[in-house]
Amino acid sequence: MSNRQNETAVIIPFIPNSDFYFQRGIKAFQKNDVARAKKYLLRAVTLSKSEEEKVFALCQLAICHQHVGEFNQSIEILNDLIEKDGDIFPEAYYFQSNNYAYIDELETALELVTLYLELEPDGDFFEEAEDLKDVIEIEMKNF
């Protein structure tokens, strides 16, 4: 008998969870592989054990759609999030504002970015939101 036959194989169980797929989705997005990122993020959503996990994965999925110009898909995801969980993740208002700005629905975009700024005066996207608000206001004055 060879040594290989006498060795007992060690099986390491691996059960991927939401965080595993979320991290894979983020890495794929960073590599600009949006199709793969969307697939991983959808899987993360289905495996989410908490509402917060689900919200973060869905929000990132919406950003993936936005990144490739699929604004209606992004709007749909974010509308659902805002209706159900806007209080958990106020950044959804900022991301949604971007969607509406891209499709030239400037009044809606302005309302949403203003709401984000009111809800999150110290938020992660505060500076970007202020810049977006300024651009929207300039655009609205020009039309």
Short mmCIF file of N, CA, C and O in Angstrom, two decimals:
data_model
loop_
_atom_site.label_atom_id
_atom_site.label_comp_id
_atom_site.label_asym_id
_atom_site.label_seq_id
_atom_site.Cartn_x
_atom_site.Cartn_y
_atom_site.Cartn_z
N MET A 1 0.83 -1.18 0.00
CA MET A 1 0.00 0.00 0.00
C MET A 1 0.87 1.24 0.00
O MET A 1 1.84 1.31 0.72
N SER A 2 0.44 2.22 -0.75
CA SER A 2 1.19 3.48 -0.76
C SER A 2 0.78 4.33 0.43
O SER A 2 -0.23 4.10 1.07
N ASN A 3 1.60 5.32 0.72
CA ASN A 3 1.31 6.23 1.83
C ASN A 3 0.00 6.99 1.61
O ASN A 3 -0.71 7.30 2.55
N ARG A 4 -0.29 7.27 0.37
CA ARG A 4 -1.52 8.00 0.08
C ARG A 4 -2.76 7.20 0.47
O ARG A 4 -3.74 7.76 0.93
N GLN A 5 -2.74 5.92 0.30
CA GLN A 5 -3.90 5.10 0.62
C GLN A 5 -4.11 5.00 2.12
O GLN A 5 -5.22 4.82 2.59
N ASN A 6 -3.05 5.09 2.89
CA ASN A 6 -3.15 5.00 4.34
C ASN A 6 -3.59 6.30 5.00
O ASN A 6 -4.01 6.29 6.14
N GLU A 7 -3.44 7.42 4.29
CA GLU A 7 -3.80 8.72 4.86
C GLU A 7 -5.32 8.89 4.82
O GLU A 7 -5.98 8.45 3.89
N THR A 8 -5.82 9.49 5.86
CA THR A 8 -7.24 9.79 5.90
C THR A 8 -7.44 11.20 5.37
O THR A 8 -6.77 12.14 5.81
N ALA A 9 -8.34 11.34 4.46
CA ALA A 9 -8.62 12.66 3.89
C ALA A 9 -9.32 13.53 4.92
O ALA A 9 -10.18 13.06 5.66
N VAL A 10 -8.90 14.74 4.97
CA VAL A 10 -9.53 15.70 5.86
C VAL A 10 -10.48 16.54 5.02
O VAL A 10 -10.08 17.19 4.06
N ILE A 11 -11.72 16.48 5.39
CA ILE A 11 -12.72 17.26 4.68
C ILE A 11 -13.06 18.47 5.52
O ILE A 11 -13.44 18.35 6.68
N ILE A 12 -12.89 19.61 4.91
CA ILE A 12 -13.18 20.85 5.61
C ILE A 12 -14.53 21.35 5.09
O ILE A 12 -14.66 21.69 3.91
N PRO A 13 -15.50 21.37 5.96
CA PRO A 13 -16.81 21.84 5.50
C PRO A 13 -16.77 23.34 5.20
O PRO A 13 -16.15 24.12 5.92
N PHE A 14 -17.40 23.71 4.11
CA PHE A 14 -17.45 25.11 3.73
C PHE A 14 -18.88 25.44 3.32
O PHE A 14 -19.38 24.91 2.34
N ILE A 15 -19.50 26.28 4.10
CA ILE A 15 -20.86 26.69 3.79
C ILE A 15 -20.84 28.20 3.61
O ILE A 15 -20.77 28.95 4.57
N PRO A 16 -20.83 28.65 2.34
CA PRO A 16 -20.76 30.09 2.11
C PRO A 16 -22.00 30.80 2.66
O PRO A 16 -23.10 30.28 2.61
N ASN A 17 -21.76 31.99 3.19
CA ASN A 17 -22.87 32.77 3.73
C ASN A 17 -23.01 34.09 2.96
O ASN A 17 -22.28 34.33 1.99
N SER A 18 -23.91 34.91 3.41
CA SER A 18 -24.17 36.18 2.74
C SER A 18 -22.91 37.03 2.65
O SER A 18 -22.63 37.61 1.61
N ASP A 19 -22.17 37.12 3.74
CA ASP A 19 -20.97 37.96 3.74
C ASP A 19 -19.94 37.46 2.72
O ASP A 19 -19.29 38.26 2.04
N PHE A 20 -19.81 36.15 2.57
CA PHE A 20 -18.89 35.59 1.59
C PHE A 20 -19.24 36.09 0.19
O PHE A 20 -18.38 36.57 -0.54
N TYR A 21 -20.51 35.98 -0.18
CA TYR A 21 -20.92 36.41 -1.52
C TYR A 21 -20.90 37.93 -1.66
O TYR A 21 -20.59 38.45 -2.73
N PHE A 22 -21.21 38.64 -0.58
CA PHE A 22 -21.14 40.10 -0.63
C PHE A 22 -19.70 40.55 -0.92
O PHE A 22 -19.47 41.39 -1.80
N GLN A 23 -18.74 39.97 -0.21
CA GLN A 23 -17.33 40.32 -0.44
C GLN A 23 -16.89 39.96 -1.86
O GLN A 23 -16.15 40.73 -2.50
N ARG A 24 -17.33 38.82 -2.36
CA ARG A 24 -17.02 38.43 -3.73
C ARG A 24 -17.62 39.43 -4.72
O ARG A 24 -17.01 39.79 -5.71
N GLY A 25 -18.85 39.87 -4.43
CA GLY A 25 -19.51 40.85 -5.29
C GLY A 25 -18.76 42.17 -5.32
O GLY A 25 -18.57 42.78 -6.37
N ILE A 26 -18.30 42.61 -4.16
CA ILE A 26 -17.53 43.86 -4.08
C ILE A 26 -16.24 43.74 -4.87
O ILE A 26 -15.87 44.65 -5.62
N LYS A 27 -15.54 42.63 -4.70
CA LYS A 27 -14.28 42.43 -5.43
C LYS A 27 -14.51 42.40 -6.94
O LYS A 27 -13.74 42.99 -7.71
N ALA A 28 -15.57 41.73 -7.37
CA ALA A 28 -15.89 41.69 -8.81
C ALA A 28 -16.21 43.09 -9.32
O ALA A 28 -15.77 43.48 -10.40
N PHE A 29 -16.96 43.86 -8.55
CA PHE A 29 -17.30 45.23 -8.93
C PHE A 29 -16.03 46.08 -9.05
O PHE A 29 -15.88 46.85 -10.00
N GLN A 30 -15.13 45.93 -8.10
CA GLN A 30 -13.87 46.69 -8.13
C GLN A 30 -13.03 46.34 -9.34
O GLN A 30 -12.26 47.15 -9.83
N LYS A 31 -13.19 45.12 -9.84
CA LYS A 31 -12.47 44.69 -11.04
C LYS A 31 -13.28 45.00 -12.31
O LYS A 31 -12.92 44.58 -13.40
N ASN A 32 -14.37 45.71 -12.14
CA ASN A 32 -15.27 46.13 -13.22
C ASN A 32 -15.94 44.93 -13.91
O ASN A 32 -16.31 44.99 -15.08
N ASP A 33 -16.10 43.83 -13.19
CA ASP A 33 -16.84 42.67 -13.68
C ASP A 33 -18.25 42.75 -13.08
O ASP A 33 -18.60 42.03 -12.14
N VAL A 34 -19.04 43.65 -13.63
CA VAL A 34 -20.34 43.97 -13.05
C VAL A 34 -21.31 42.80 -13.16
O VAL A 34 -22.09 42.57 -12.24
N ALA A 35 -21.23 42.06 -14.24
CA ALA A 35 -22.14 40.91 -14.39
C ALA A 35 -21.91 39.90 -13.25
O ALA A 35 -22.87 39.42 -12.64
N ARG A 36 -20.67 39.61 -12.98
CA ARG A 36 -20.35 38.68 -11.90
C ARG A 36 -20.72 39.29 -10.55
O ARG A 36 -21.24 38.61 -9.66
N ALA A 37 -20.46 40.59 -10.39
CA ALA A 37 -20.80 41.27 -9.13
C ALA A 37 -22.29 41.16 -8.86
O ALA A 37 -22.70 40.86 -7.73
N LYS A 38 -23.11 41.38 -9.88
CA LYS A 38 -24.57 41.29 -9.70
C LYS A 38 -24.98 39.88 -9.29
O LYS A 38 -25.83 39.71 -8.41
N LYS A 39 -24.35 38.88 -9.89
CA LYS A 39 -24.67 37.49 -9.56
C LYS A 39 -24.34 37.19 -8.10
O LYS A 39 -25.15 36.63 -7.37
N TYR A 40 -23.16 37.60 -7.66
CA TYR A 40 -22.76 37.37 -6.27
C TYR A 40 -23.65 38.13 -5.29
O TYR A 40 -24.03 37.62 -4.24
N LEU A 41 -23.98 39.36 -5.64
CA LEU A 41 -24.79 40.17 -4.73
C LEU A 41 -26.22 39.62 -4.62
O LEU A 41 -26.81 39.64 -3.53
N LEU A 42 -26.76 39.12 -5.71
CA LEU A 42 -28.08 38.47 -5.64
C LEU A 42 -28.03 37.26 -4.71
O LEU A 42 -28.95 37.02 -3.94
N ARG A 43 -26.95 36.51 -4.80
CA ARG A 43 -26.79 35.35 -3.92
C ARG A 43 -26.66 35.79 -2.47
O ARG A 43 -27.23 35.17 -1.57
N ALA A 44 -25.95 36.89 -2.24
CA ALA A 44 -25.82 37.43 -0.89
C ALA A 44 -27.19 37.81 -0.33
O ALA A 44 -27.48 37.56 0.85
N VAL A 45 -28.03 38.38 -1.17
CA VAL A 45 -29.38 38.75 -0.73
C VAL A 45 -30.16 37.52 -0.29
O VAL A 45 -30.78 37.51 0.76
N THR A 46 -30.09 36.47 -1.07
CA THR A 46 -30.86 35.26 -0.75
C THR A 46 -30.37 34.58 0.52
O THR A 46 -31.14 33.88 1.18
N LEU A 47 -29.11 34.76 0.86
CA LEU A 47 -28.54 34.11 2.05
C LEU A 47 -28.52 35.02 3.27
O LEU A 47 -28.05 34.61 4.34
N SER A 48 -29.01 36.23 3.14
CA SER A 48 -28.97 37.19 4.25
C SER A 48 -29.73 36.66 5.45
O SER A 48 -30.85 36.17 5.33
N LYS A 49 -29.10 36.80 6.60
CA LYS A 49 -29.73 36.36 7.85
C LYS A 49 -30.33 37.52 8.61
O LYS A 49 -31.07 37.32 9.57
N SER A 50 -30.00 38.74 8.21
CA SER A 50 -30.57 39.90 8.87
C SER A 50 -31.04 40.90 7.81
O SER A 50 -30.59 40.85 6.66
N GLU A 51 -31.91 41.77 8.23
CA GLU A 51 -32.42 42.80 7.32
C GLU A 51 -31.28 43.72 6.90
O GLU A 51 -31.22 44.16 5.76
N GLU A 52 -30.38 43.99 7.81
CA GLU A 52 -29.25 44.88 7.50
C GLU A 52 -28.36 44.28 6.40
O GLU A 52 -27.96 44.98 5.47
N GLU A 53 -28.05 42.98 6.50
CA GLU A 53 -27.26 42.31 5.46
C GLU A 53 -27.96 42.42 4.11
O GLU A 53 -27.33 42.70 3.09
N LYS A 54 -29.25 42.18 4.12
CA LYS A 54 -30.02 42.22 2.89
C LYS A 54 -30.02 43.62 2.29
O LYS A 54 -29.83 43.79 1.09
N VAL A 55 -30.20 44.63 3.13
CA VAL A 55 -30.22 46.02 2.66
C VAL A 55 -28.90 46.39 2.02
O VAL A 55 -28.86 46.99 0.94
N PHE A 56 -27.79 46.07 2.66
CA PHE A 56 -26.48 46.42 2.12
C PHE A 56 -26.23 45.73 0.78
O PHE A 56 -25.71 46.33 -0.15
N ALA A 57 -26.58 44.46 0.68
CA ALA A 57 -26.38 43.73 -0.58
C ALA A 57 -27.27 44.31 -1.69
O ALA A 57 -26.81 44.48 -2.83
N LEU A 58 -28.51 44.61 -1.36
CA LEU A 58 -29.40 45.19 -2.37
C LEU A 58 -28.94 46.57 -2.81
O LEU A 58 -29.02 46.91 -4.00
N CYS A 59 -28.46 47.35 -1.88
CA CYS A 59 -27.98 48.68 -2.21
C CYS A 59 -26.77 48.58 -3.15
O CYS A 59 -26.68 49.30 -4.14
N GLN A 60 -25.87 47.69 -2.85
CA GLN A 60 -24.70 47.51 -3.73
C GLN A 60 -25.13 46.99 -5.09
O GLN A 60 -24.57 47.38 -6.11
N LEU A 61 -26.13 46.12 -5.12
CA LEU A 61 -26.67 45.63 -6.39
C LEU A 61 -27.23 46.80 -7.21
O LEU A 61 -27.00 46.89 -8.42
N ALA A 62 -27.95 47.70 -6.55
CA ALA A 62 -28.50 48.87 -7.23
C ALA A 62 -27.37 49.73 -7.81
O ALA A 62 -27.48 50.26 -8.91
N ILE A 63 -26.28 49.86 -7.06
CA ILE A 63 -25.14 50.63 -7.54
C ILE A 63 -24.52 49.97 -8.77
O ILE A 63 -24.10 50.65 -9.71
N CYS A 64 -24.47 48.65 -8.79
CA CYS A 64 -23.97 47.93 -9.97
C CYS A 64 -24.83 48.25 -11.19
O CYS A 64 -24.30 48.53 -12.27
N HIS A 65 -26.14 48.21 -11.02
CA HIS A 65 -27.03 48.55 -12.13
C HIS A 65 -26.79 50.00 -12.58
O HIS A 65 -26.72 50.27 -13.78
N GLN A 66 -26.65 50.89 -11.63
CA GLN A 66 -26.40 52.29 -11.95
C GLN A 66 -25.10 52.44 -12.72
O GLN A 66 -25.03 53.19 -13.69
N HIS A 67 -24.09 51.72 -12.32
CA HIS A 67 -22.76 51.80 -12.92
C HIS A 67 -22.78 51.47 -14.42
O HIS A 67 -21.99 52.02 -15.19
N VAL A 68 -23.67 50.58 -14.82
CA VAL A 68 -23.73 50.18 -16.24
C VAL A 68 -24.91 50.83 -16.97
O VAL A 68 -25.28 50.41 -18.05
N GLY A 69 -25.50 51.85 -16.35
CA GLY A 69 -26.55 52.60 -17.02
C GLY A 69 -27.93 51.97 -16.95
O GLY A 69 -28.85 52.40 -17.65
N GLU A 70 -28.11 50.99 -16.09
CA GLU A 70 -29.42 50.34 -15.92
C GLU A 70 -30.16 51.07 -14.79
O GLU A 70 -30.40 50.53 -13.73
N PHE A 71 -30.51 52.33 -15.07
CA PHE A 71 -31.07 53.19 -14.05
C PHE A 71 -32.45 52.74 -13.57
O PHE A 71 -32.75 52.84 -12.39
N ASN A 72 -33.27 52.23 -14.47
CA ASN A 72 -34.61 51.79 -14.05
C ASN A 72 -34.53 50.61 -13.09
O ASN A 72 -35.29 50.54 -12.13
N GLN A 73 -33.60 49.68 -13.33
CA GLN A 73 -33.43 48.55 -12.42
C GLN A 73 -32.93 49.05 -11.06
O GLN A 73 -33.39 48.60 -10.00
N SER A 74 -32.00 49.99 -11.08
CA SER A 74 -31.48 50.55 -9.85
C SER A 74 -32.58 51.28 -9.09
O SER A 74 -32.71 51.13 -7.87
N ILE A 75 -33.36 52.07 -9.81
CA ILE A 75 -34.47 52.80 -9.19
C ILE A 75 -35.45 51.85 -8.53
O ILE A 75 -35.89 52.07 -7.40
N GLU A 76 -35.77 50.77 -9.21
CA GLU A 76 -36.72 49.79 -8.66
C GLU A 76 -36.21 49.18 -7.35
O GLU A 76 -36.95 49.10 -6.37
N ILE A 77 -34.95 48.77 -7.34
CA ILE A 77 -34.37 48.18 -6.13
C ILE A 77 -34.38 49.19 -5.00
O ILE A 77 -34.79 48.89 -3.87
N LEU A 78 -33.92 50.41 -5.29
CA LEU A 78 -33.83 51.43 -4.24
C LEU A 78 -35.21 51.88 -3.77
O LEU A 78 -35.39 52.18 -2.59
N ASN A 79 -36.19 51.95 -4.67
CA ASN A 79 -37.55 52.29 -4.23
C ASN A 79 -38.06 51.28 -3.21
O ASN A 79 -38.65 51.66 -2.19
N ASP A 80 -37.84 50.01 -3.49
CA ASP A 80 -38.25 48.97 -2.54
C ASP A 80 -37.53 49.13 -1.21
O ASP A 80 -38.14 49.02 -0.14
N LEU A 81 -36.23 49.40 -1.26
CA LEU A 81 -35.46 49.58 -0.03
C LEU A 81 -35.96 50.78 0.77
O LEU A 81 -36.11 50.70 1.99
N ILE A 82 -36.19 51.86 0.07
CA ILE A 82 -36.63 53.08 0.75
C ILE A 82 -38.00 52.88 1.38
O ILE A 82 -38.23 53.28 2.52
N GLU A 83 -38.90 52.22 0.66
CA GLU A 83 -40.24 51.97 1.21
C GLU A 83 -40.18 51.08 2.45
O GLU A 83 -40.89 51.32 3.42
N LYS A 84 -39.32 50.06 2.41
CA LYS A 84 -39.28 49.09 3.51
C LYS A 84 -38.27 49.46 4.59
O LYS A 84 -38.53 49.23 5.77
N ASP A 85 -37.11 49.99 4.18
CA ASP A 85 -36.00 50.12 5.12
C ASP A 85 -35.23 51.43 5.01
O ASP A 85 -34.05 51.48 5.32
N GLY A 86 -35.87 52.48 4.58
CA GLY A 86 -35.18 53.75 4.43
C GLY A 86 -34.53 54.23 5.70
O GLY A 86 -33.48 54.88 5.67
N ASP A 87 -35.12 53.89 6.83
CA ASP A 87 -34.55 54.32 8.11
C ASP A 87 -33.29 53.55 8.47
O ASP A 87 -32.46 54.01 9.25
N ILE A 88 -33.09 52.35 7.90
CA ILE A 88 -31.91 51.55 8.18
C ILE A 88 -30.71 52.07 7.38
O ILE A 88 -29.60 52.10 7.87
N PHE A 89 -30.96 52.50 6.16
CA PHE A 89 -29.87 52.85 5.26
C PHE A 89 -30.20 54.13 4.49
O PHE A 89 -30.57 54.09 3.33
N PRO A 90 -30.08 55.28 5.15
CA PRO A 90 -30.44 56.55 4.50
C PRO A 90 -29.63 56.85 3.24
O PRO A 90 -30.06 57.64 2.41
N GLU A 91 -28.46 56.22 3.10
CA GLU A 91 -27.66 56.43 1.90
C GLU A 91 -28.43 56.06 0.64
O GLU A 91 -28.12 56.54 -0.45
N ALA A 92 -29.44 55.22 0.79
CA ALA A 92 -30.26 54.84 -0.37
C ALA A 92 -30.88 56.08 -1.03
O ALA A 92 -31.05 56.12 -2.24
N TYR A 93 -31.19 57.10 -0.23
CA TYR A 93 -31.74 58.33 -0.79
C TYR A 93 -30.72 59.03 -1.68
O TYR A 93 -31.05 59.57 -2.73
N TYR A 94 -29.49 59.03 -1.25
CA TYR A 94 -28.41 59.64 -2.06
C TYR A 94 -28.23 58.88 -3.36
O TYR A 94 -28.16 59.47 -4.45
N PHE A 95 -28.14 57.55 -3.27
CA PHE A 95 -27.97 56.74 -4.48
C PHE A 95 -29.15 56.91 -5.43
O PHE A 95 -28.99 57.01 -6.64
N GLN A 96 -30.34 56.97 -4.86
CA GLN A 96 -31.54 57.14 -5.68
C GLN A 96 -31.53 58.52 -6.35
O GLN A 96 -31.92 58.65 -7.50
N SER A 97 -31.06 59.52 -5.64
CA SER A 97 -30.95 60.86 -6.20
C SER A 97 -30.06 60.85 -7.44
O SER A 97 -30.38 61.48 -8.46
N ASN A 98 -28.97 60.11 -7.38
CA ASN A 98 -28.09 59.98 -8.54
C ASN A 98 -28.83 59.37 -9.73
O ASN A 98 -28.68 59.84 -10.86
N ASN A 99 -29.62 58.34 -9.47
CA ASN A 99 -30.38 57.72 -10.55
C ASN A 99 -31.28 58.73 -11.24
O ASN A 99 -31.31 58.83 -12.47
N TYR A 100 -32.03 59.47 -10.44
CA TYR A 100 -32.96 60.43 -11.01
C TYR A 100 -32.24 61.57 -11.72
O TYR A 100 -32.72 62.08 -12.73
N ALA A 101 -31.08 61.95 -11.22
CA ALA A 101 -30.29 62.98 -11.91
C ALA A 101 -29.84 62.47 -13.28
O ALA A 101 -29.90 63.22 -14.27
N TYR A 102 -29.43 61.22 -13.35
CA TYR A 102 -28.98 60.65 -14.62
C TYR A 102 -30.10 60.60 -15.66
O TYR A 102 -29.85 60.73 -16.86
N ILE A 103 -31.33 60.40 -15.23
CA ILE A 103 -32.44 60.32 -16.20
C ILE A 103 -33.18 61.66 -16.31
O ILE A 103 -34.29 61.72 -16.82
N ASP A 104 -32.54 62.72 -15.82
CA ASP A 104 -33.03 64.10 -15.94
C ASP A 104 -34.35 64.36 -15.23
O ASP A 104 -35.11 65.23 -15.65
N GLU A 105 -34.61 63.63 -14.17
CA GLU A 105 -35.75 63.95 -13.31
C GLU A 105 -35.20 64.73 -12.13
O GLU A 105 -35.06 64.21 -11.01
N LEU A 106 -34.86 65.98 -12.42
CA LEU A 106 -34.07 66.79 -11.49
C LEU A 106 -34.83 67.17 -10.23
O LEU A 106 -34.23 67.24 -9.15
N GLU A 107 -36.12 67.41 -10.32
CA GLU A 107 -36.88 67.76 -9.11
C GLU A 107 -36.87 66.62 -8.11
O GLU A 107 -36.67 66.83 -6.91
N THR A 108 -37.10 65.42 -8.60
CA THR A 108 -37.08 64.24 -7.73
C THR A 108 -35.67 64.03 -7.16
O THR A 108 -35.51 63.75 -5.97
N ALA A 109 -34.67 64.21 -8.01
CA ALA A 109 -33.29 64.06 -7.57
C ALA A 109 -32.97 65.06 -6.45
O ALA A 109 -32.34 64.71 -5.45
N LEU A 110 -33.43 66.30 -6.62
CA LEU A 110 -33.18 67.32 -5.61
C LEU A 110 -33.88 67.00 -4.29
O LEU A 110 -33.28 67.14 -3.22
N GLU A 111 -35.11 66.54 -4.36
CA GLU A 111 -35.83 66.16 -3.14
C GLU A 111 -35.09 65.06 -2.38
O GLU A 111 -34.95 65.12 -1.16
N LEU A 112 -34.63 64.06 -3.12
CA LEU A 112 -33.97 62.91 -2.48
C LEU A 112 -32.61 63.27 -1.89
O LEU A 112 -32.29 62.84 -0.78
N VAL A 113 -31.83 64.06 -2.62
CA VAL A 113 -30.52 64.42 -2.08
C VAL A 113 -30.67 65.35 -0.88
O VAL A 113 -29.92 65.25 0.09
N THR A 114 -31.67 66.21 -0.91
CA THR A 114 -31.94 67.08 0.23
C THR A 114 -32.36 66.26 1.44
O THR A 114 -31.91 66.52 2.57
N LEU A 115 -33.18 65.26 1.23
CA LEU A 115 -33.60 64.38 2.31
C LEU A 115 -32.39 63.66 2.91
O LEU A 115 -32.25 63.58 4.13
N TYR A 116 -31.52 63.15 2.06
CA TYR A 116 -30.32 62.48 2.56
C TYR A 116 -29.50 63.44 3.42
O TYR A 116 -29.05 63.08 4.51
N LEU A 117 -29.31 64.67 2.94
CA LEU A 117 -28.50 65.64 3.68
C LEU A 117 -29.13 65.97 5.03
O LEU A 117 -28.42 66.19 6.01
N GLU A 118 -30.47 65.99 5.08
CA GLU A 118 -31.15 66.25 6.35
C GLU A 118 -31.02 65.06 7.31
O GLU A 118 -30.81 65.25 8.51
N LEU A 119 -31.13 63.85 6.77
CA LEU A 119 -31.07 62.65 7.61
C LEU A 119 -29.66 62.32 8.07
O LEU A 119 -29.47 61.77 9.16
N GLU A 120 -28.67 62.64 7.27
CA GLU A 120 -27.29 62.25 7.54
C GLU A 120 -26.34 63.44 7.43
O GLU A 120 -25.47 63.47 6.55
N PRO A 121 -26.46 64.41 8.32
CA PRO A 121 -25.57 65.58 8.23
C PRO A 121 -24.09 65.24 8.42
O PRO A 121 -23.22 66.02 8.04
N ASP A 122 -23.81 64.07 8.97
CA ASP A 122 -22.43 63.61 9.11
C ASP A 122 -22.21 62.32 8.33
O ASP A 122 -21.30 61.54 8.65
N GLY A 123 -23.03 62.09 7.31
CA GLY A 123 -22.99 60.83 6.58
C GLY A 123 -21.76 60.66 5.71
O GLY A 123 -21.05 61.62 5.39
N ASP A 124 -21.53 59.42 5.32
CA ASP A 124 -20.36 59.07 4.50
C ASP A 124 -20.35 59.78 3.15
O ASP A 124 -19.28 60.00 2.58
N PHE A 125 -21.51 60.11 2.64
CA PHE A 125 -21.60 60.72 1.31
C PHE A 125 -22.03 62.19 1.38
O PHE A 125 -22.52 62.74 0.40
N PHE A 126 -21.83 62.82 2.52
CA PHE A 126 -22.30 64.19 2.71
C PHE A 126 -21.70 65.15 1.68
O PHE A 126 -22.42 65.91 1.04
N GLU A 127 -20.39 65.11 1.51
CA GLU A 127 -19.75 66.02 0.56
C GLU A 127 -20.20 65.76 -0.87
O GLU A 127 -20.50 66.70 -1.62
N GLU A 128 -20.27 64.49 -1.25
CA GLU A 128 -20.72 64.14 -2.59
C GLU A 128 -22.17 64.58 -2.79
O GLU A 128 -22.53 65.05 -3.87
N ALA A 129 -22.97 64.42 -1.75
CA ALA A 129 -24.38 64.81 -1.84
C ALA A 129 -24.51 66.33 -1.98
O ALA A 129 -25.36 66.80 -2.76
N GLU A 130 -23.70 67.06 -1.26
CA GLU A 130 -23.74 68.53 -1.40
C GLU A 130 -23.33 68.94 -2.81
O GLU A 130 -23.94 69.83 -3.39
N ASP A 131 -22.31 68.30 -3.34
CA ASP A 131 -21.89 68.58 -4.72
C ASP A 131 -22.99 68.25 -5.71
O ASP A 131 -23.27 69.02 -6.63
N LEU A 132 -23.63 67.10 -5.51
CA LEU A 132 -24.72 66.70 -6.39
C LEU A 132 -25.86 67.71 -6.31
O LEU A 132 -26.42 68.11 -7.34
N LYS A 133 -26.19 68.13 -5.12
CA LYS A 133 -27.25 69.11 -4.94
C LYS A 133 -26.92 70.40 -5.68
O LYS A 133 -27.79 70.97 -6.37
N ASP A 134 -25.70 70.86 -5.56
CA ASP A 134 -25.28 72.08 -6.27
C ASP A 134 -25.42 71.92 -7.78
O ASP A 134 -25.94 72.81 -8.47
N VAL A 135 -24.99 70.79 -8.31
CA VAL A 135 -25.08 70.54 -9.75
C VAL A 135 -26.54 70.49 -10.19
O VAL A 135 -26.91 71.08 -11.22
N ILE A 136 -27.37 69.83 -9.43
CA ILE A 136 -28.80 69.75 -9.77
C ILE A 136 -29.42 71.13 -9.79
O ILE A 136 -30.16 71.49 -10.72
N GLU A 137 -29.11 71.93 -8.78
CA GLU A 137 -29.67 73.29 -8.71
C GLU A 137 -29.21 74.14 -9.89
O GLU A 137 -30.00 74.89 -10.47
N ILE A 138 -27.96 74.01 -10.29
CA ILE A 138 -27.45 74.75 -11.47
C ILE A 138 -28.19 74.28 -12.71
O ILE A 138 -28.61 75.10 -13.54
N GLU A 139 -28.33 72.97 -12.86
CA GLU A 139 -29.04 72.42 -14.03
C GLU A 139 -30.48 72.90 -14.09
O GLU A 139 -30.99 73.23 -15.15
N MET A 140 -31.12 72.94 -12.93
CA MET A 140 -32.53 73.38 -12.90
C MET A 140 -32.66 74.86 -13.27
O MET A 140 -33.63 75.24 -13.90
N LYS A 141 -31.70 75.67 -12.90
CA LYS A 141 -31.74 77.10 -13.24
C LYS A 141 -31.52 77.30 -14.74
O LYS A 141 -32.03 78.26 -15.30
N ASN A 142 -30.75 76.42 -15.35
CA ASN A 142 -30.43 76.56 -16.77
C ASN A 142 -31.56 76.10 -17.68
O ASN A 142 -31.51 76.33 -18.88
N PHE A 143 -32.54 75.42 -17.13
CA PHE A 143 -33.63 74.92 -17.99
C PHE A 143 -34.92 75.62 -17.70
O PHE A 143 -35.43 76.02 -16.88
#
